[in-house]
Tab-separated table of C-alpha atoms in Angstrom:
chain	number	residue	atom	x	y	z
A	1	MET	CA	-187.901	-103.862	-21.147
A	2	ALA	CA	-185.216	-103.367	-18.528
A	3	GLY	CA	-185.860	-104.742	-15.094
A	4	HIS	CA	-185.572	-102.923	-11.801
A	5	ARG	CA	-183.070	-105.166	-10.029
A	6	PRO	CA	-179.644	-104.547	-11.512
A	7	VAL	CA	-176.924	-107.102	-10.924
A	8	ASN	CA	-173.679	-105.496	-9.793
A	9	ARG	CA	-170.449	-106.661	-11.401
A	10	GLY	CA	-167.762	-104.411	-10.006
A	11	PHE	CA	-167.816	-100.952	-11.592
A	12	VAL	CA	-170.887	-101.708	-13.732
A	13	SER	CA	-174.395	-103.050	-13.218
A	14	TYR	CA	-176.545	-105.167	-15.544
A	15	ASN	CA	-180.297	-104.762	-15.819
A	16	ALA	CA	-182.459	-107.782	-16.513
A	17	VAL	CA	-184.393	-107.641	-19.793
A	18	ASN	CA	-187.157	-109.804	-21.184
A	19	SER	CA	-187.465	-111.394	-24.626
A	20	ARG	CA	-189.428	-108.415	-25.930
A	21	PHE	CA	-186.386	-106.184	-25.417
A	22	MET	CA	-184.146	-108.322	-27.634
A	23	ASN	CA	-186.885	-109.114	-30.160
A	24	GLY	CA	-187.240	-105.399	-30.783
A	25	ARG	CA	-183.534	-105.212	-31.554
A	26	ARG	CA	-183.004	-108.020	-34.079
A	27	LEU	CA	-181.085	-107.781	-37.358
A	28	ARG	CA	-181.352	-109.918	-40.512
A	29	ARG	CA	-178.581	-111.928	-42.152
A	30	TYR	CA	-177.981	-111.160	-45.805
A	31	ALA	CA	-174.390	-110.395	-46.835
A	32	GLY	CA	-171.950	-112.726	-48.573
A	33	VAL	CA	-168.252	-112.160	-49.192
A	34	TRP	CA	-168.679	-109.854	-52.207
A	35	SER	CA	-171.393	-107.830	-50.505
A	36	LEU	CA	-168.997	-107.308	-47.605
A	37	TRP	CA	-166.148	-106.446	-49.983
A	38	ALA	CA	-168.353	-103.854	-51.708
A	39	LEU	CA	-169.395	-102.375	-48.371
A	40	GLY	CA	-165.781	-102.082	-47.198
A	41	VAL	CA	-164.342	-100.700	-50.440
A	42	GLY	CA	-167.348	-98.462	-51.001
A	43	ALA	CA	-166.949	-96.948	-47.532
A	44	VAL	CA	-163.424	-95.838	-48.406
A	45	ILE	CA	-163.436	-95.100	-52.139
A	46	SER	CA	-164.414	-91.432	-51.823
A	47	GLY	CA	-160.996	-90.938	-50.232
A	48	ASP	CA	-159.492	-91.288	-53.726
A	49	PHE	CA	-161.649	-88.387	-54.929
A	50	PHE	CA	-161.333	-85.976	-52.009
A	51	GLY	CA	-159.464	-85.454	-48.747
A	52	TRP	CA	-156.048	-86.997	-49.393
A	53	ASN	CA	-155.124	-84.046	-51.611
A	54	PHE	CA	-154.744	-81.782	-48.554
A	55	GLY	CA	-151.661	-83.864	-47.793
A	56	LEU	CA	-150.054	-82.899	-51.100
A	57	ALA	CA	-150.120	-79.253	-50.104
A	58	THR	CA	-148.497	-80.300	-46.841
A	59	ALA	CA	-145.790	-82.689	-48.010
A	60	GLY	CA	-145.515	-82.730	-51.818
A	61	ILE	CA	-145.738	-85.919	-53.860
A	62	GLY	CA	-142.726	-87.593	-52.211
A	63	GLY	CA	-143.820	-86.829	-48.687
A	64	MET	CA	-147.380	-87.873	-49.437
A	65	ALA	CA	-146.174	-91.093	-51.074
A	66	ILE	CA	-144.106	-92.002	-48.003
A	67	ALA	CA	-146.997	-91.119	-45.667
A	68	THR	CA	-149.351	-93.257	-47.756
A	69	ALA	CA	-146.940	-96.210	-47.644
A	70	ILE	CA	-146.676	-95.935	-43.845
A	71	VAL	CA	-150.440	-95.739	-43.479
A	72	ALA	CA	-150.908	-98.688	-45.880
A	73	VAL	CA	-148.706	-100.798	-43.594
A	74	MET	CA	-150.899	-99.794	-40.640
A	75	TYR	CA	-154.086	-100.786	-42.435
A	76	VAL	CA	-152.717	-104.112	-43.672
A	77	CYS	CA	-151.769	-104.981	-40.087
A	78	LEU	CA	-155.130	-103.685	-38.843
A	79	CYS	CA	-157.135	-105.703	-41.365
A	80	TYR	CA	-155.293	-108.937	-40.602
A	81	SER	CA	-155.911	-108.402	-36.899
A	82	LEU	CA	-159.604	-107.695	-37.485
A	83	ALA	CA	-159.829	-110.748	-39.739
A	84	GLU	CA	-158.855	-112.824	-36.712
A	85	MET	CA	-160.971	-111.087	-34.077
A	86	SER	CA	-164.208	-110.606	-36.013
A	87	PRO	CA	-164.969	-114.304	-36.765
A	88	ALA	CA	-164.023	-115.177	-33.179
A	89	MET	CA	-166.477	-112.532	-31.877
A	90	PRO	CA	-169.080	-112.213	-34.660
A	91	HIS	CA	-171.210	-109.474	-33.141
A	92	THR	CA	-172.445	-106.093	-34.362
A	93	GLY	CA	-170.388	-104.569	-31.545
A	94	GLY	CA	-167.219	-104.926	-33.641
A	95	ALA	CA	-164.396	-102.885	-32.116
A	96	TYR	CA	-166.349	-102.217	-28.932
A	97	SER	CA	-166.829	-105.944	-28.326
A	98	PHE	CA	-163.122	-106.654	-28.941
A	99	ALA	CA	-162.056	-104.076	-26.345
A	100	ARG	CA	-164.872	-105.097	-23.981
A	101	THR	CA	-163.744	-108.720	-24.030
A	102	ALA	CA	-160.062	-107.844	-23.663
A	103	PHE	CA	-160.138	-105.058	-21.066
A	104	GLY	CA	-163.639	-104.718	-19.641
A	105	PRO	CA	-166.686	-102.436	-20.004
A	106	SER	CA	-164.913	-99.083	-19.666
A	107	ALA	CA	-162.466	-99.895	-22.470
A	108	GLY	CA	-165.351	-101.116	-24.595
A	109	PHE	CA	-167.181	-97.844	-24.125
A	110	ILE	CA	-164.096	-95.724	-24.933
A	111	THR	CA	-163.541	-97.668	-28.143
A	112	GLY	CA	-167.202	-97.438	-29.080
A	113	VAL	CA	-167.321	-93.671	-28.568
A	114	ALA	CA	-164.174	-93.233	-30.656
A	115	GLU	CA	-165.878	-95.095	-33.507
A	116	VAL	CA	-169.051	-93.055	-33.083
A	117	ILE	CA	-166.932	-89.928	-33.646
A	118	GLU	CA	-165.278	-91.505	-36.695
A	119	TYR	CA	-168.401	-92.884	-38.350
A	120	VAL	CA	-170.690	-89.936	-37.620
A	121	LEU	CA	-168.173	-87.344	-38.805
A	122	THR	CA	-166.888	-89.198	-41.877
A	123	PRO	CA	-170.210	-88.883	-43.754
A	124	ALA	CA	-170.183	-85.212	-42.778
A	125	VAL	CA	-166.786	-84.848	-44.490
A	126	ILE	CA	-168.091	-86.629	-47.572
A	127	VAL	CA	-171.344	-84.699	-47.786
A	128	VAL	CA	-169.386	-81.429	-47.726
A	129	GLY	CA	-167.576	-82.662	-50.845
A	130	ILE	CA	-170.860	-83.783	-52.410
A	131	GLY	CA	-172.402	-80.373	-51.768
A	132	GLY	CA	-169.546	-78.586	-53.495
A	133	TYR	CA	-169.570	-80.745	-56.621
A	134	ILE	CA	-173.324	-81.195	-57.046
A	135	GLY	CA	-173.822	-77.472	-56.453
A	136	ALA	CA	-171.277	-76.634	-59.166
A	137	ALA	CA	-172.901	-79.096	-61.588
A	138	VAL	CA	-176.424	-77.770	-61.061
A	139	ASN	CA	-175.225	-74.190	-61.308
A	140	SER	CA	-173.433	-74.842	-64.608
A	141	LEU	CA	-176.357	-76.818	-66.062
A	142	LEU	CA	-179.331	-74.811	-64.841
A	143	GLY	CA	-177.868	-71.562	-63.572
A	144	ILE	CA	-179.339	-72.226	-60.136
A	145	ASP	CA	-177.170	-71.527	-57.111
A	146	VAL	CA	-178.274	-73.696	-54.173
A	147	ALA	CA	-176.589	-73.307	-50.800
A	148	ALA	CA	-174.339	-76.273	-49.949
A	149	PRO	CA	-176.129	-77.106	-46.644
A	150	ALA	CA	-179.340	-77.673	-48.608
A	151	TRP	CA	-177.579	-80.337	-50.709
A	152	TRP	CA	-176.186	-81.888	-47.537
A	153	LEU	CA	-179.727	-82.269	-46.200
A	154	VAL	CA	-181.019	-83.783	-49.458
A	155	PHE	CA	-178.317	-86.459	-49.498
A	156	TYR	CA	-178.677	-87.275	-45.821
A	157	VAL	CA	-182.428	-87.786	-46.189
A	158	ALA	CA	-182.031	-89.918	-49.325
A	159	PHE	CA	-179.315	-92.256	-48.058
A	160	VAL	CA	-180.584	-92.608	-44.514
A	161	GLY	CA	-183.877	-93.580	-46.158
A	162	ILE	CA	-182.175	-96.312	-48.218
A	163	ASN	CA	-180.467	-97.676	-45.108
A	164	ILE	CA	-183.769	-97.764	-43.235
A	165	ALA	CA	-185.469	-99.567	-46.147
A	166	GLY	CA	-183.763	-102.864	-45.314
A	167	VAL	CA	-180.434	-104.672	-45.200
A	168	GLY	CA	-181.044	-106.174	-48.652
A	169	ALA	CA	-181.521	-102.749	-50.192
A	170	THR	CA	-178.507	-101.415	-48.275
A	171	PHE	CA	-176.104	-104.064	-49.572
A	172	ARG	CA	-177.484	-104.042	-53.133
A	173	VAL	CA	-177.111	-100.263	-53.363
A	174	ALA	CA	-173.628	-100.487	-51.819
A	175	PHE	CA	-172.600	-103.047	-54.459
A	176	VAL	CA	-173.859	-100.909	-57.349
A	177	LEU	CA	-172.415	-97.655	-55.998
A	178	THR	CA	-169.013	-99.221	-55.316
A	179	PHE	CA	-168.674	-100.412	-58.904
A	180	LEU	CA	-169.953	-97.065	-60.169
A	181	ALA	CA	-167.338	-95.267	-58.072
A	182	LEU	CA	-164.545	-97.563	-59.282
A	183	GLY	CA	-165.687	-97.001	-62.867
A	184	CYS	CA	-165.641	-93.213	-62.460
A	185	LEU	CA	-162.217	-93.433	-60.849
A	186	ALA	CA	-160.893	-95.534	-63.752
A	187	LEU	CA	-162.136	-92.938	-66.251
A	188	PHE	CA	-160.313	-90.221	-64.340
A	189	TRP	CA	-157.149	-92.332	-64.320
A	190	ILE	CA	-157.242	-92.594	-68.100
A	191	ASP	CA	-157.762	-88.847	-68.437
A	192	TRP	CA	-155.064	-88.016	-65.885
A	193	ALA	CA	-152.565	-90.357	-67.572
A	194	PHE	CA	-152.806	-88.321	-70.790
A	195	ARG	CA	-152.341	-85.036	-68.918
A	196	PHE	CA	-149.684	-86.194	-66.442
A	197	ARG	CA	-146.533	-84.024	-66.171
A	198	TRP	CA	-143.615	-84.745	-63.835
A	199	ASP	CA	-142.761	-81.063	-63.492
A	200	MET	CA	-146.218	-80.479	-62.018
A	201	ALA	CA	-145.927	-83.459	-59.684
A	202	LEU	CA	-142.579	-82.209	-58.412
A	203	ALA	CA	-143.534	-78.544	-58.160
A	204	THR	CA	-141.827	-77.112	-55.079
A	205	LEU	CA	-143.992	-75.738	-52.298
A	206	PRO	CA	-143.909	-71.931	-51.863
A	207	GLY	CA	-141.306	-70.820	-49.366
A	208	SER	CA	-139.576	-74.204	-49.246
A	209	ALA	CA	-135.821	-74.640	-49.629
A	210	ASN	CA	-135.857	-78.455	-49.580
A	211	SER	CA	-135.946	-80.949	-52.437
A	212	ASP	CA	-138.815	-81.216	-54.892
A	213	TRP	CA	-139.407	-84.794	-53.715
A	214	LEU	CA	-139.568	-83.865	-50.007
A	215	PRO	CA	-140.239	-80.102	-50.044
A	216	ARG	CA	-140.892	-79.984	-46.287
A	217	GLY	CA	-138.733	-82.899	-45.271
A	218	TRP	CA	-139.792	-85.559	-42.795
A	219	PHE	CA	-141.886	-83.088	-40.844
A	220	GLY	CA	-144.055	-82.749	-43.941
A	221	VAL	CA	-144.388	-86.548	-44.063
A	222	ALA	CA	-145.575	-86.552	-40.458
A	223	GLN	CA	-148.105	-83.798	-41.174
A	224	ALA	CA	-149.429	-85.741	-44.166
A	225	LEU	CA	-150.219	-88.929	-42.187
A	226	PRO	CA	-153.809	-87.912	-41.240
A	227	PHE	CA	-154.571	-87.125	-44.895
A	228	ALA	CA	-153.031	-90.374	-46.139
A	229	ILE	CA	-155.419	-92.217	-43.829
A	230	TRP	CA	-158.261	-90.951	-46.011
A	231	PHE	CA	-157.199	-93.474	-48.695
A	232	PHE	CA	-158.152	-96.298	-46.303
A	233	LEU	CA	-160.325	-94.949	-43.502
A	234	ALA	CA	-163.473	-96.997	-42.732
A	235	ILE	CA	-162.402	-100.381	-44.170
A	236	GLU	CA	-162.362	-101.396	-40.510
A	237	GLN	CA	-166.154	-101.005	-40.335
A	238	LEU	CA	-166.689	-104.488	-41.799
A	239	PRO	CA	-166.863	-106.307	-38.426
A	240	LEU	CA	-169.993	-104.250	-37.704
A	241	ALA	CA	-171.747	-106.372	-40.363
A	242	ALA	CA	-170.992	-109.663	-38.578
A	243	GLU	CA	-174.586	-110.270	-37.443
A	244	GLU	CA	-175.847	-109.517	-40.957
A	245	SER	CA	-173.296	-111.751	-42.674
A	246	ARG	CA	-174.370	-115.249	-43.716
A	247	ARG	CA	-170.954	-116.806	-42.952
A	248	PRO	CA	-168.904	-114.358	-40.882
A	249	GLY	CA	-166.254	-116.931	-40.026
A	250	ALA	CA	-165.377	-117.557	-43.669
A	251	ASP	CA	-166.450	-114.391	-45.468
A	252	MET	CA	-165.219	-111.656	-43.128
A	253	PRO	CA	-161.475	-112.462	-43.416
A	254	ARG	CA	-161.713	-112.793	-47.201
A	255	ALA	CA	-163.597	-109.499	-47.565
A	256	LEU	CA	-161.065	-107.669	-45.383
A	257	ARG	CA	-158.058	-109.046	-47.269
A	258	TRP	CA	-159.451	-108.397	-50.741
A	259	GLY	CA	-160.746	-105.000	-49.627
A	260	ILE	CA	-157.403	-103.679	-48.364
A	261	LEU	CA	-155.634	-104.999	-51.492
A	262	THR	CA	-158.122	-103.144	-53.699
A	263	LEU	CA	-157.612	-99.924	-51.762
A	264	ILE	CA	-153.817	-100.085	-51.876
A	265	VAL	CA	-153.942	-100.400	-55.674
A	266	THR	CA	-156.410	-97.523	-56.103
A	267	ALA	CA	-154.477	-95.277	-53.703
A	268	ALA	CA	-151.169	-95.819	-55.523
A	269	ILE	CA	-152.622	-95.088	-58.958
A	270	THR	CA	-154.616	-92.065	-57.794
A	271	LEU	CA	-151.715	-90.481	-55.933
A	272	LEU	CA	-149.300	-90.852	-58.831
A	273	LEU	CA	-151.562	-89.696	-61.660
A	274	ALA	CA	-153.504	-86.926	-59.910
A	275	SER	CA	-150.317	-85.362	-58.532
A	276	GLY	CA	-149.063	-84.623	-62.045
A	277	LEU	CA	-152.060	-82.802	-63.457
A	278	PRO	CA	-151.106	-79.649	-65.421
A	279	ARG	CA	-152.653	-77.210	-62.969
A	280	GLY	CA	-150.510	-78.636	-60.204
A	281	TRP	CA	-151.483	-80.520	-57.088
A	282	ALA	CA	-152.073	-77.374	-55.032
A	283	SER	CA	-155.550	-77.109	-56.592
A	284	ILE	CA	-156.284	-80.785	-57.215
A	285	GLU	CA	-159.499	-80.613	-55.208
A	286	ASP	CA	-161.244	-78.678	-57.986
A	287	VAL	CA	-159.133	-79.370	-61.069
A	288	ASP	CA	-161.641	-81.669	-62.723
A	289	ARG	CA	-164.635	-79.657	-61.684
A	290	ALA	CA	-163.119	-76.571	-63.281
A	291	THR	CA	-161.752	-78.161	-66.450
A	292	GLY	CA	-163.850	-78.645	-69.556
A	293	THR	CA	-162.040	-81.683	-70.938
A	294	LEU	CA	-161.945	-85.427	-70.446
A	295	PHE	CA	-159.594	-87.615	-72.510
A	296	GLY	CA	-158.659	-84.472	-74.430
A	297	ILE	CA	-162.253	-83.982	-75.572
A	298	GLY	CA	-164.309	-80.969	-74.632
A	299	VAL	CA	-167.143	-81.817	-72.220
A	300	HIS	CA	-169.532	-79.818	-70.115
A	301	PRO	CA	-167.925	-78.967	-66.733
A	302	ALA	CA	-170.858	-80.657	-65.002
A	303	VAL	CA	-169.765	-84.082	-66.313
A	304	PRO	CA	-166.603	-84.509	-64.189
A	305	ALA	CA	-168.357	-82.889	-61.223
A	306	LEU	CA	-171.136	-85.476	-61.377
A	307	MET	CA	-168.534	-88.239	-61.708
A	308	PHE	CA	-167.016	-87.054	-58.444
A	309	VAL	CA	-170.460	-87.184	-56.823
A	310	GLY	CA	-170.758	-90.789	-58.011
A	311	GLY	CA	-167.559	-91.596	-56.157
A	312	PHE	CA	-168.669	-89.843	-52.993
A	313	ALA	CA	-172.090	-91.500	-52.912
A	314	ALA	CA	-170.649	-94.998	-52.367
A	315	SER	CA	-168.787	-93.962	-49.221
A	316	PHE	CA	-171.577	-91.777	-47.924
A	317	HIS	CA	-174.021	-94.678	-48.155
A	318	ALA	CA	-171.688	-97.289	-46.644
A	319	ILE	CA	-170.586	-95.221	-43.658
A	320	ILE	CA	-174.155	-94.259	-42.820
A	321	TYR	CA	-174.625	-98.027	-42.469
A	322	ALA	CA	-171.570	-98.121	-40.176
A	323	TYR	CA	-172.630	-95.422	-37.730
A	324	GLY	CA	-176.109	-96.927	-37.575
A	325	ARG	CA	-174.695	-100.303	-36.467
A	326	ARG	CA	-172.147	-98.729	-34.136
A	327	ILE	CA	-174.800	-96.722	-32.267
A	328	PHE	CA	-177.127	-99.739	-32.357
A	329	GLY	CA	-174.524	-102.045	-30.785
A	330	LEU	CA	-173.658	-99.657	-27.968
A	331	SER	CA	-177.317	-98.923	-27.264
A	332	ARG	CA	-178.424	-102.587	-27.272
A	333	SER	CA	-175.759	-103.264	-24.627
A	334	GLY	CA	-176.882	-100.297	-22.521
A	335	TYR	CA	-173.873	-98.033	-23.041
A	336	LEU	CA	-176.131	-95.536	-24.823
A	337	PRO	CA	-179.866	-94.916	-24.234
A	338	TYR	CA	-181.895	-98.053	-24.992
A	339	TRP	CA	-184.269	-96.458	-27.478
A	340	LEU	CA	-181.463	-95.855	-29.986
A	341	SER	CA	-181.192	-99.608	-30.634
A	342	LEU	CA	-184.815	-100.233	-31.542
A	343	THR	CA	-185.117	-101.764	-35.006
A	344	HIS	CA	-187.913	-101.084	-37.471
A	345	SER	CA	-190.725	-103.594	-37.052
A	346	ARG	CA	-190.781	-104.437	-40.779
A	347	THR	CA	-187.265	-103.847	-42.128
A	348	ARG	CA	-185.306	-104.819	-38.956
A	349	THR	CA	-182.942	-101.855	-39.422
A	350	PRO	CA	-181.842	-99.518	-36.583
A	351	HIS	CA	-183.816	-96.542	-37.896
A	352	LEU	CA	-183.523	-94.360	-34.795
A	353	ALA	CA	-179.740	-94.794	-34.648
A	354	LEU	CA	-179.507	-93.909	-38.345
A	355	ILE	CA	-181.588	-90.759	-37.936
A	356	GLY	CA	-179.808	-89.687	-34.744
A	357	GLY	CA	-176.345	-90.066	-36.272
A	358	ALA	CA	-177.399	-88.069	-39.319
A	359	ALA	CA	-178.685	-85.248	-37.137
A	360	ILE	CA	-175.357	-85.030	-35.281
A	361	GLY	CA	-173.213	-85.169	-38.442
A	362	TYR	CA	-175.281	-82.543	-40.230
A	363	SER	CA	-175.239	-80.259	-37.196
A	364	VAL	CA	-171.447	-80.462	-36.870
A	365	ALA	CA	-170.987	-79.653	-40.563
A	366	LEU	CA	-173.282	-76.638	-40.165
A	367	LEU	CA	-171.467	-75.501	-37.035
A	368	ILE	CA	-168.115	-75.509	-38.804
A	369	GLU	CA	-169.532	-74.021	-42.024
A	370	PHE	CA	-170.886	-70.993	-40.185
A	371	GLY	CA	-168.185	-70.814	-37.524
A	372	GLU	CA	-165.567	-69.033	-39.634
A	373	GLU	CA	-164.676	-66.729	-36.769
A	374	TRP	CA	-163.381	-69.797	-34.896
A	375	LEU	CA	-161.422	-71.303	-37.766
A	376	GLY	CA	-160.555	-68.445	-40.090
A	377	SER	CA	-162.091	-67.972	-43.530
A	378	ASP	CA	-159.232	-69.761	-45.325
A	379	VAL	CA	-159.590	-73.045	-43.432
A	380	PRO	CA	-161.550	-75.620	-45.499
A	381	VAL	CA	-164.533	-77.197	-43.736
A	382	GLY	CA	-163.765	-80.584	-45.276
A	383	ALA	CA	-160.204	-80.643	-43.932
A	384	VAL	CA	-161.360	-79.764	-40.411
A	385	LEU	CA	-164.010	-82.495	-40.417
A	386	LEU	CA	-161.511	-84.935	-41.907
A	387	ASN	CA	-159.092	-84.421	-39.025
A	388	MET	CA	-161.917	-84.797	-36.519
A	389	ALA	CA	-162.928	-88.123	-38.070
A	390	VAL	CA	-159.320	-89.331	-38.105
A	391	PHE	CA	-159.039	-88.381	-34.412
A	392	GLY	CA	-161.785	-90.838	-33.521
A	393	ALA	CA	-160.439	-93.462	-35.919
A	394	VAL	CA	-156.880	-93.613	-34.593
A	395	ILE	CA	-158.061	-93.856	-30.983
A	396	ALA	CA	-160.236	-96.806	-32.019
A	397	TYR	CA	-157.282	-98.376	-33.872
A	398	ILE	CA	-155.046	-98.102	-30.819
A	399	MET	CA	-157.682	-99.736	-28.630
A	400	GLN	CA	-158.357	-102.527	-31.144
A	401	MET	CA	-154.697	-103.398	-31.594
A	402	ALA	CA	-154.158	-103.420	-27.838
A	403	SER	CA	-157.196	-105.692	-27.616
A	404	PHE	CA	-155.733	-108.081	-30.195
A	405	VAL	CA	-152.527	-108.511	-28.190
A	406	ARG	CA	-154.430	-108.815	-24.919
A	407	LEU	CA	-156.871	-111.405	-26.296
A	408	ARG	CA	-154.062	-113.604	-27.598
A	409	ARG	CA	-152.423	-113.592	-24.194
A	410	ARG	CA	-155.525	-113.756	-22.019
A	411	TYR	CA	-157.559	-116.249	-24.061
A	412	PRO	CA	-155.153	-118.393	-26.086
A	413	GLY	CA	-157.746	-121.161	-26.313
A	414	LEU	CA	-160.444	-118.943	-27.847
A	415	TYR	CA	-161.784	-120.506	-31.046
A	416	ARG	CA	-160.445	-118.491	-33.975
A	417	PRO	CA	-161.753	-119.553	-37.409
A	418	TYR	CA	-158.998	-117.427	-38.954
A	419	THR	CA	-155.550	-116.621	-37.559
A	420	SER	CA	-153.657	-113.479	-38.577
A	421	LEU	CA	-150.488	-114.160	-40.542
A	422	LEU	CA	-148.892	-111.087	-38.937
A	423	GLY	CA	-149.705	-112.015	-35.356
A	424	SER	CA	-149.141	-109.718	-32.395
A	425	ALA	CA	-146.195	-108.033	-34.130
A	426	GLY	CA	-148.543	-106.741	-36.841
A	427	ALA	CA	-150.978	-105.426	-34.254
A	428	VAL	CA	-148.179	-103.641	-32.388
A	429	MET	CA	-146.956	-102.071	-35.637
A	430	ALA	CA	-150.441	-100.782	-36.485
A	431	GLY	CA	-150.878	-99.445	-32.957
A	432	LEU	CA	-147.586	-97.542	-33.034
A	433	ILE	CA	-148.389	-95.885	-36.367
A	434	ALA	CA	-151.834	-94.943	-35.049
A	435	CYS	CA	-150.225	-93.400	-31.940
A	436	ALA	CA	-147.855	-91.338	-34.077
A	437	THR	CA	-150.733	-90.148	-36.252
A	438	LEU	CA	-152.720	-89.115	-33.184
A	439	VAL	CA	-149.814	-86.915	-32.060
A	440	PHE	CA	-149.321	-85.333	-35.481
A	441	LEU	CA	-153.009	-84.481	-35.764
A	442	PHE	CA	-152.343	-81.616	-33.362
A	443	VAL	CA	-149.400	-80.171	-35.306
A	444	ASN	CA	-151.514	-78.068	-37.670
A	445	VAL	CA	-152.943	-75.127	-35.733
A	446	ASP	CA	-155.724	-74.535	-38.263
A	447	TYR	CA	-157.417	-77.846	-37.413
A	448	ARG	CA	-157.004	-77.916	-33.649
A	449	MET	CA	-160.349	-76.317	-32.828
A	450	GLY	CA	-162.184	-79.254	-34.390
A	451	LEU	CA	-160.042	-81.708	-32.416
A	452	TYR	CA	-160.807	-79.851	-29.211
A	453	GLY	CA	-164.488	-80.187	-30.083
A	454	CYS	CA	-164.002	-83.956	-30.390
A	455	GLY	CA	-162.312	-83.928	-27.007
A	456	VAL	CA	-165.289	-82.161	-25.436
A	457	PHE	CA	-167.662	-84.730	-26.979
A	458	PHE	CA	-165.463	-87.542	-25.670
A	459	ALA	CA	-165.437	-86.052	-22.172
A	460	ALA	CA	-169.222	-85.607	-22.178
A	461	ALA	CA	-169.707	-89.214	-23.289
A	462	LEU	CA	-167.405	-90.519	-20.560
A	463	LEU	CA	-169.231	-88.417	-17.968
A	464	TYR	CA	-172.538	-89.926	-19.133
A	465	PHE	CA	-171.084	-93.418	-18.786
A	466	VAL	CA	-169.730	-92.813	-15.287
A	467	LEU	CA	-172.939	-91.189	-14.014
A	468	PHE	CA	-175.589	-93.225	-15.830
A	469	GLY	CA	-174.505	-95.694	-18.504
A	470	ARG	CA	-172.456	-98.021	-16.299
A	471	ARG	CA	-175.554	-98.755	-14.206
A	472	ARG	CA	-177.776	-99.582	-17.204
A	473	LEU	CA	-175.866	-102.278	-19.081
A	474	VAL	CA	-177.683	-105.192	-20.673
A	475	ILE	CA	-176.449	-108.713	-21.306
A	476	SER	CA	-176.498	-108.439	-25.089
A	477	PRO	CA	-174.664	-110.970	-27.324
A	478	GLU	CA	-171.425	-108.977	-26.959
A	479	GLU	CA	-171.712	-108.700	-23.192
A	480	ASN	CA	-172.764	-112.323	-22.784
A	481	PHE	CA	-169.728	-113.493	-24.759
A	482	ALA	CA	-167.319	-111.416	-22.655
A	483	LEU	CA	-168.902	-112.447	-19.347
A	484	ARG	CA	-168.798	-116.127	-20.305
A	485	LEU	CA	-165.084	-115.939	-21.063
A	486	GLU	CA	-164.443	-114.149	-17.788
A	487	GLU	CA	-166.331	-116.844	-15.852
A	488	GLU	CA	-164.424	-119.615	-17.624
A	489	GLU	CA	-161.138	-117.846	-16.873
A	490	ASN	CA	-162.001	-117.477	-13.192
A	491	ALA	CA	-163.164	-121.078	-12.975
A	492	GLY	CA	-159.927	-122.276	-14.587
């Protein structure tokens, strides 16, 4: 447990802990390169089924295609930068540990909180989609109408339970669900290819006087950036698995590179084919739930709805893993209450962090679902949550890319098993795109209330850190690594 004689180090203080403290917060190594690839791709793949389509209604196919290309550049640069930093700092802290080492404890905490927002809210976005599709399937099969929040609770309980069961079960399920999701997506591609029509893809937005390709011009492209991120969001969670990877120095860079390549291919195919469906892209979010055909053959409407659920499940499962490790890492280092980092005595999984994150995500989804007077009845819950998750993500991206540049300059001699081919220029490019996206998140008035809510959460977290957290830090693996480098720098 924590000692009573904190050691002051400037703005923060470190409490002494005994071996029992760290023994109660141990993880197990399990994952190889393909397990990591499946976790990364699985975390993102639901973005091909749901979320990105809001950008079509904003920018049309041309604007969305340009926004997706811009965002793809950001993620390629981001992944190469992470592929360098993660093997050099192979801790569960991930982005927090990068910023902590580069800029100090306060920057580490800001980055960690941003990722908490991203990873806790992203499953909430996904479970809203799951609730809609599984509810429609059950209603069409059995004639039973179950409220969406009840389905949200069922899926949270089931997948948090799998993640608590053990890291082996977590990665095995992630592997199976990722391939299931890719298989469902491939079946939709085949179906969409037969039904594709260019006149539907190029349908002009109502009230627009611009071209069919860019119906709202470059402003529409800018507005579509947050939705294009949904094709790739959460691939950056892979460094959180560093302490559960068998060979993080070799496997992490390979998993990141193969993962982003996979996602670029799936995003390009999905965007092109789904945009040209006969009903038009304005209603793409429910076109396959409502239709009764696949490959030109009549099927029960529940079939495509359940296929969508299969795609969502992979991401829901993988990102529950991510928020569990993010909360665990911050708690083990003292930035959050200590008890959140306790691991299960048998499975060595951060069960309290997993349960706590689920409770927050579910509560936020409920708050928005029943807060129509704040948002307006025509504002989709999923789109609001999506923008909230992207808000946290882009702040974390900015901090990580700044950390990459700072680490290269401050610690040029740091052992790096892998070196980014894009260097500091790639990190700067990713950071600039993330900054632009952060600005354009606030353009759409309908989604601002959710962003303000994120801001309030951020402010509360920072207040906690200033008043309490900064005096309760622990020399965890992440903190020990950063402090050692600082001592070597001062000695040199």
